[in-house]
């Protein structure tokens, strides 16, 4: 059990670092594109928000992949695709139960679910902050 906890915590740290990099990339993308138009249009705002969302989704999917790789390395799954599916279900806290790990490694599922809930929350917070910025910028330019 202690080894599973160690594997899980190390994977969570790796995912946190990955999430941090991609949130910073999303914020930088926003800053670079937010400054360019003096009068943001509906379409430019939509493209800006879509770019941010894509970066955040890529970050979350990459984390699902990190967990899936751990499951394959621990020989819980033979196929990466099955490990990725199982990981996505854990990360999103769905818990279908159609594909499960062995009793030996079952602690990793809840650890990934905790990690997923936290990282999806971080993505949501970043996205909401950017939504607020876009709305404020649009409102300011419309008043001029």
mmCIF file of C-alpha atoms in Angstrom:
data_model
loop_
_atom_site.group_PDB
_atom_site.id
_atom_site.type_symbol
_atom_site.label_atom_id
_atom_site.label_comp_id
_atom_site.label_asym_id
_atom_site.label_seq_id
_atom_site.Cartn_x
_atom_site.Cartn_y
_atom_site.Cartn_z
ATOM 1 C CA UNK A 1 0.000 0.000 0.000
ATOM 2 C CA UNK A 2 2.835 2.432 0.786
ATOM 3 C CA UNK A 3 4.358 1.865 -2.660
ATOM 4 C CA UNK A 4 1.016 2.647 -4.285
ATOM 5 C CA UNK A 5 0.772 5.813 -2.224
ATOM 6 C CA UNK A 6 4.296 6.777 -3.290
ATOM 7 C CA UNK A 7 3.564 6.039 -6.979
ATOM 8 C CA UNK A 8 0.324 7.983 -6.736
ATOM 9 C CA UNK A 9 1.835 11.007 -5.011
ATOM 10 C CA UNK A 10 4.743 11.176 -7.464
ATOM 11 C CA UNK A 11 2.304 10.981 -10.360
ATOM 12 C CA UNK A 12 0.164 13.698 -8.784
ATOM 13 C CA UNK A 13 3.234 15.935 -8.488
ATOM 14 C CA UNK A 14 4.111 15.304 -12.146
ATOM 15 C CA UNK A 15 0.532 16.158 -13.118
ATOM 16 C CA UNK A 16 0.581 19.308 -11.010
ATOM 17 C CA UNK A 17 3.747 20.456 -12.763
ATOM 18 C CA UNK A 18 2.246 19.655 -16.161
ATOM 19 C CA UNK A 19 -0.965 21.498 -15.273
ATOM 20 C CA UNK A 20 1.023 24.502 -14.065
ATOM 21 C CA UNK A 21 2.944 24.689 -17.341
ATOM 22 C CA UNK A 22 -0.216 24.489 -19.433
ATOM 23 C CA UNK A 23 -2.158 26.995 -17.317
ATOM 24 C CA UNK A 24 0.769 29.408 -17.662
ATOM 25 C CA UNK A 25 0.801 28.741 -21.428
ATOM 26 C CA UNK A 26 -2.955 29.407 -21.593
ATOM 27 C CA UNK A 27 -2.595 32.660 -19.652
ATOM 28 C CA UNK A 28 0.313 33.784 -21.852
ATOM 29 C CA UNK A 29 -1.691 32.916 -24.954
ATOM 30 C CA UNK A 30 -4.509 35.049 -23.602
ATOM 31 C CA UNK A 31 -2.221 37.989 -22.771
ATOM 32 C CA UNK A 32 -0.557 37.914 -26.190
ATOM 33 C CA UNK A 33 -3.850 37.851 -28.075
ATOM 34 C CA UNK A 34 -5.844 40.049 -25.711
ATOM 35 C CA UNK A 35 -3.564 43.030 -26.264
ATOM 36 C CA UNK A 36 -3.676 42.923 -30.052
ATOM 37 C CA UNK A 37 -7.201 44.106 -30.951
ATOM 38 C CA UNK A 38 -8.307 47.573 -29.878
ATOM 39 C CA UNK A 39 -11.930 46.675 -30.468
ATOM 40 C CA UNK A 40 -12.421 42.959 -29.783
ATOM 41 C CA UNK A 41 -15.049 41.387 -31.976
ATOM 42 C CA UNK A 42 -17.282 38.472 -31.135
ATOM 43 C CA UNK A 43 -15.145 36.227 -33.353
ATOM 44 C CA UNK A 44 -11.775 37.340 -32.002
ATOM 45 C CA UNK A 45 -13.027 36.810 -28.449
ATOM 46 C CA UNK A 46 -14.357 33.387 -29.450
ATOM 47 C CA UNK A 47 -11.051 32.378 -31.029
ATOM 48 C CA UNK A 48 -9.187 33.615 -27.957
ATOM 49 C CA UNK A 49 -11.345 31.636 -25.532
ATOM 50 C CA UNK A 50 -11.263 28.554 -27.769
ATOM 51 C CA UNK A 51 -7.456 28.649 -27.812
ATOM 52 C CA UNK A 52 -7.342 28.861 -24.033
ATOM 53 C CA UNK A 53 -9.833 25.998 -23.674
ATOM 54 C CA UNK A 54 -7.829 23.818 -26.071
ATOM 55 C CA UNK A 55 -4.644 24.349 -24.071
ATOM 56 C CA UNK A 56 -6.437 23.442 -20.845
ATOM 57 C CA UNK A 57 -8.056 20.333 -22.363
ATOM 58 C CA UNK A 58 -4.691 19.235 -23.776
ATOM 59 C CA UNK A 59 -3.251 19.604 -20.278
ATOM 60 C CA UNK A 60 -5.962 17.470 -18.708
ATOM 61 C CA UNK A 61 -5.723 14.817 -21.429
ATOM 62 C CA UNK A 62 -1.943 14.700 -21.027
ATOM 63 C CA UNK A 63 -2.441 14.034 -17.327
ATOM 64 C CA UNK A 64 -4.831 11.192 -18.130
ATOM 65 C CA UNK A 65 -2.024 9.845 -20.321
ATOM 66 C CA UNK A 66 0.522 10.117 -17.500
ATOM 67 C CA UNK A 67 -1.717 8.062 -15.223
ATOM 68 C CA UNK A 68 -2.383 5.556 -18.021
ATOM 69 C CA UNK A 69 1.354 5.163 -18.554
ATOM 70 C CA UNK A 70 1.790 4.469 -14.839
ATOM 71 C CA UNK A 71 -0.906 1.775 -15.018
ATOM 72 C CA UNK A 72 0.820 0.123 -17.989
ATOM 73 C CA UNK A 73 4.237 0.303 -16.303
ATOM 74 C CA UNK A 74 2.752 -1.327 -13.204
ATOM 75 C CA UNK A 75 1.345 -4.035 -15.520
ATOM 76 C CA UNK A 76 -2.252 -3.319 -14.586
ATOM 77 C CA UNK A 77 -3.117 -3.083 -18.280
ATOM 78 C CA UNK A 78 -1.492 -4.613 -21.341
ATOM 79 C CA UNK A 79 -2.929 -2.097 -23.818
ATOM 80 C CA UNK A 80 -2.358 1.632 -23.475
ATOM 81 C CA UNK A 81 -5.821 2.332 -24.911
ATOM 82 C CA UNK A 82 -7.554 0.406 -22.160
ATOM 83 C CA UNK A 83 -5.349 2.050 -19.532
ATOM 84 C CA UNK A 84 -6.159 5.466 -21.029
ATOM 85 C CA UNK A 85 -9.902 4.764 -20.924
ATOM 86 C CA UNK A 86 -9.690 3.592 -17.308
ATOM 87 C CA UNK A 87 -7.568 6.602 -16.431
ATOM 88 C CA UNK A 88 -10.020 9.022 -18.068
ATOM 89 C CA UNK A 89 -12.892 7.506 -16.079
ATOM 90 C CA UNK A 90 -10.903 7.899 -12.848
ATOM 91 C CA UNK A 91 -9.639 11.399 -13.672
ATOM 92 C CA UNK A 92 -13.141 12.645 -14.448
ATOM 93 C CA UNK A 93 -14.414 10.955 -11.250
ATOM 94 C CA UNK A 94 -17.010 9.004 -13.239
ATOM 95 C CA UNK A 95 -16.239 5.633 -11.649
ATOM 96 C CA UNK A 96 -18.077 3.422 -14.151
ATOM 97 C CA UNK A 97 -16.547 0.245 -12.723
ATOM 98 C CA UNK A 98 -16.546 -1.574 -16.065
ATOM 99 C CA UNK A 99 -12.734 -1.726 -16.090
ATOM 100 C CA UNK A 100 -11.018 -2.087 -12.738
ATOM 101 C CA UNK A 101 -7.500 -2.551 -11.450
ATOM 102 C CA UNK A 102 -6.341 -5.394 -9.294
ATOM 103 C CA UNK A 103 -6.863 -5.277 -5.549
ATOM 104 C CA UNK A 104 -3.106 -4.743 -5.226
ATOM 105 C CA UNK A 105 -3.297 -1.358 -7.004
ATOM 106 C CA UNK A 106 -6.823 -0.197 -6.211
ATOM 107 C CA UNK A 107 -5.593 2.778 -4.128
ATOM 108 C CA UNK A 108 -4.354 4.425 -7.331
ATOM 109 C CA UNK A 109 -7.923 4.932 -8.591
ATOM 110 C CA UNK A 110 -9.032 7.277 -5.793
ATOM 111 C CA UNK A 111 -5.696 9.091 -5.910
ATOM 112 C CA UNK A 112 -6.200 9.781 -9.610
ATOM 113 C CA UNK A 113 -9.783 10.887 -8.946
ATOM 114 C CA UNK A 114 -8.564 13.374 -6.323
ATOM 115 C CA UNK A 115 -5.916 14.578 -8.766
ATOM 116 C CA UNK A 116 -8.463 14.885 -11.567
ATOM 117 C CA UNK A 117 -10.987 16.809 -9.484
ATOM 118 C CA UNK A 118 -8.279 19.230 -8.391
ATOM 119 C CA UNK A 119 -6.808 19.711 -11.873
ATOM 120 C CA UNK A 120 -10.191 20.126 -13.562
ATOM 121 C CA UNK A 121 -10.955 22.691 -10.854
ATOM 122 C CA UNK A 122 -7.725 24.551 -11.627
ATOM 123 C CA UNK A 123 -8.596 24.528 -15.343
ATOM 124 C CA UNK A 124 -12.086 25.811 -14.591
ATOM 125 C CA UNK A 125 -10.750 28.595 -12.376
ATOM 126 C CA UNK A 126 -8.293 29.710 -15.067
ATOM 127 C CA UNK A 127 -10.984 29.622 -17.735
ATOM 128 C CA UNK A 128 -13.490 31.579 -15.625
ATOM 129 C CA UNK A 129 -10.848 34.203 -14.879
ATOM 130 C CA UNK A 130 -10.154 34.600 -18.585
ATOM 131 C CA UNK A 131 -13.891 34.746 -19.357
ATOM 132 C CA UNK A 132 -14.184 37.585 -16.845
ATOM 133 C CA UNK A 133 -11.263 39.424 -18.446
ATOM 134 C CA UNK A 134 -12.765 39.072 -21.934
ATOM 135 C CA UNK A 135 -16.142 40.330 -20.705
ATOM 136 C CA UNK A 136 -14.549 43.309 -18.933
ATOM 137 C CA UNK A 137 -12.396 44.192 -21.945
ATOM 138 C CA UNK A 138 -15.366 43.949 -24.290
ATOM 139 C CA UNK A 139 -17.520 46.077 -21.993
ATOM 140 C CA UNK A 140 -14.790 48.743 -21.694
ATOM 141 C CA UNK A 141 -14.312 49.010 -25.448
ATOM 142 C CA UNK A 142 -18.068 49.166 -26.086
ATOM 143 C CA UNK A 143 -18.453 52.142 -23.704
ATOM 144 C CA UNK A 144 -15.889 54.255 -25.559
#
